[in-house]
Amino acid sequence: MKEPNKIDGNRRDLLKGLGIAAVVSLLPETGNAAQNNAAPKAAWDIPFTGEIPDTLPEGYNILLITCDQERYFERYPFPVPGRERLMKTGITFTNHQNTANVCTPSRSVMYTGLHMPHTRMFDNLGFPWMNYDLDPELRTVGHMMRELGYYTAYKGKWHLTREIDQPVAGKSVEEMDLGEIPTPRLHEIMEKYGFSDYHGIGDVIGKSKGGYFFDSVTTGQTISWLRNTGRPLNDENKPWFAAVNLVNPHDVMFIDTDEHGEQVQWKGPMDKENHTLLPTQPPHNQIYQQSWPDYPLPANRHQPLDEPGRPAAHKEYQNARAVMEGQFPDEDRRWRKLLDYYFNCIRDNDQHLEAILNELDNLQLTQNTIIVFTADHGELGGSHQMHGKGSSVYKEQIHVPMIIRHPAYPGTSAATV
């Protein structure tokens, strides 16, 4: 009978060959930094220097950090020291694909391990045809980790329960002052899904500039939780699982590609009464003023939406988006502005990622915490003359980042898994 957590030679050789040793113990059997000018290397440019141990350690904390709408980059064309830091000390999955191309369906799969026919989350909440929530009777990763002896916590965006967005009947959180938001009720809701310590502000964070305004709140709450709860639990030898859900680069969904004085994007069928979803100019913040002209625009950005043989759903989807965010012409200056905003949203997000990583270091938790970084879906960013996500399976939407850092397996590798 093989010892628990004992790795036989064949399995160890396979893991080493695939480069996935860093993720094995995710299945346990017991309960603002300075920006540099150089973009990071691709994952496969950094050699793996670790060794596979004979036995798997137990009791590691697990920190899952999820961002919203970030596609996979073979090489980031801009500095992202937080992501590069994880790449240098972890394993990068170079072919990680999601299961759905909008937030709610993808997150339902991520947090339950079940596909959409089982979660019944086929589209984002908020549409008339999505008038129900994720069934709390479905076991989430929160329930599963609790059964394994982990303390579980949740921070940031959820997007799987309507009441998180509208905790008071007929009134959404974006219509409330922060003091009006019934935080105890939100905490109670998340307990049903297997997570404690949800002291968030609801899903207001998914609206225009939601990441810019509120990712700092989620990051601050995460740091506070690590200090007040994570470190003490670690001292008691009680492992924890914390899910941290940042919004950016989702803000790119609402980019206003007009220049000052123009009203092109604002013409047409756009719903101008929904003030939380209107297109917006990039924030007046230094990190959002950077342009990236050396990054090539997508070669297929002018592909006609009504090209023979192309699914009609592509054009219909872009027309539907026009109701929410306006329609803009197929002009290179507009695609450039969209990509600049997208890249800078990722850079902004990376500052929050690095702040969390720094706090793990400061609390001396890094050496005892598995870190998983990923995204729910990508962004088309002008490819095939489309922007946003949904209604297609282009690589810009379904190919997303996945980096796992395990302190027991130092070194770096890339895996096409």
Coordinates of N, CA and C in Angstrom, one line a residue, residues 2 66 68 97 125 179 220 246 399 409 417:
K2 N 0.6 2.1 -0.9 CA 1.5 3.3 -1.1 C 1.2 4.3 0.1
T66 N -7.9 36.0 -9.0 CA -8.5 36.0 -10.3 C -8.8 37.4 -10.7
D68 N -10.3 39.8 -14.2 CA -11.5 39.7 -15.1 C -11.1 40.3 -16.4
Q97 N -7.2 27.1 -21.2 CA -8.4 27.6 -21.9 C -9.5 27.7 -20.9
L125 N -25.6 37.5 -15.0 CA -26.8 37.9 -14.3 C -27.2 39.3 -14.7
G179 N -22.2 53.3 3.3 CA -22.8 53.0 4.6 C -24.1 52.3 4.6
G220 N -7.1 46.2 -0.3 CA -7.0 46.6 1.1 C -7.7 45.6 2.0
L246 N -10.2 40.4 -8.3 CA -10.0 41.7 -8.8 C -10.8 41.9 -10.1
H399 N -8.3 31.8 -24.3 CA -6.9 31.5 -23.9 C -6.6 32.5 -22.8
Y409 N 8.4 23.9 -4.5 CA 9.0 23.6 -5.8 C 9.6 24.9 -6.4
V417 N -0.3 22.3 -21.2 CA -1.1 21.3 -20.6 C -2.6 21.6 -20.9

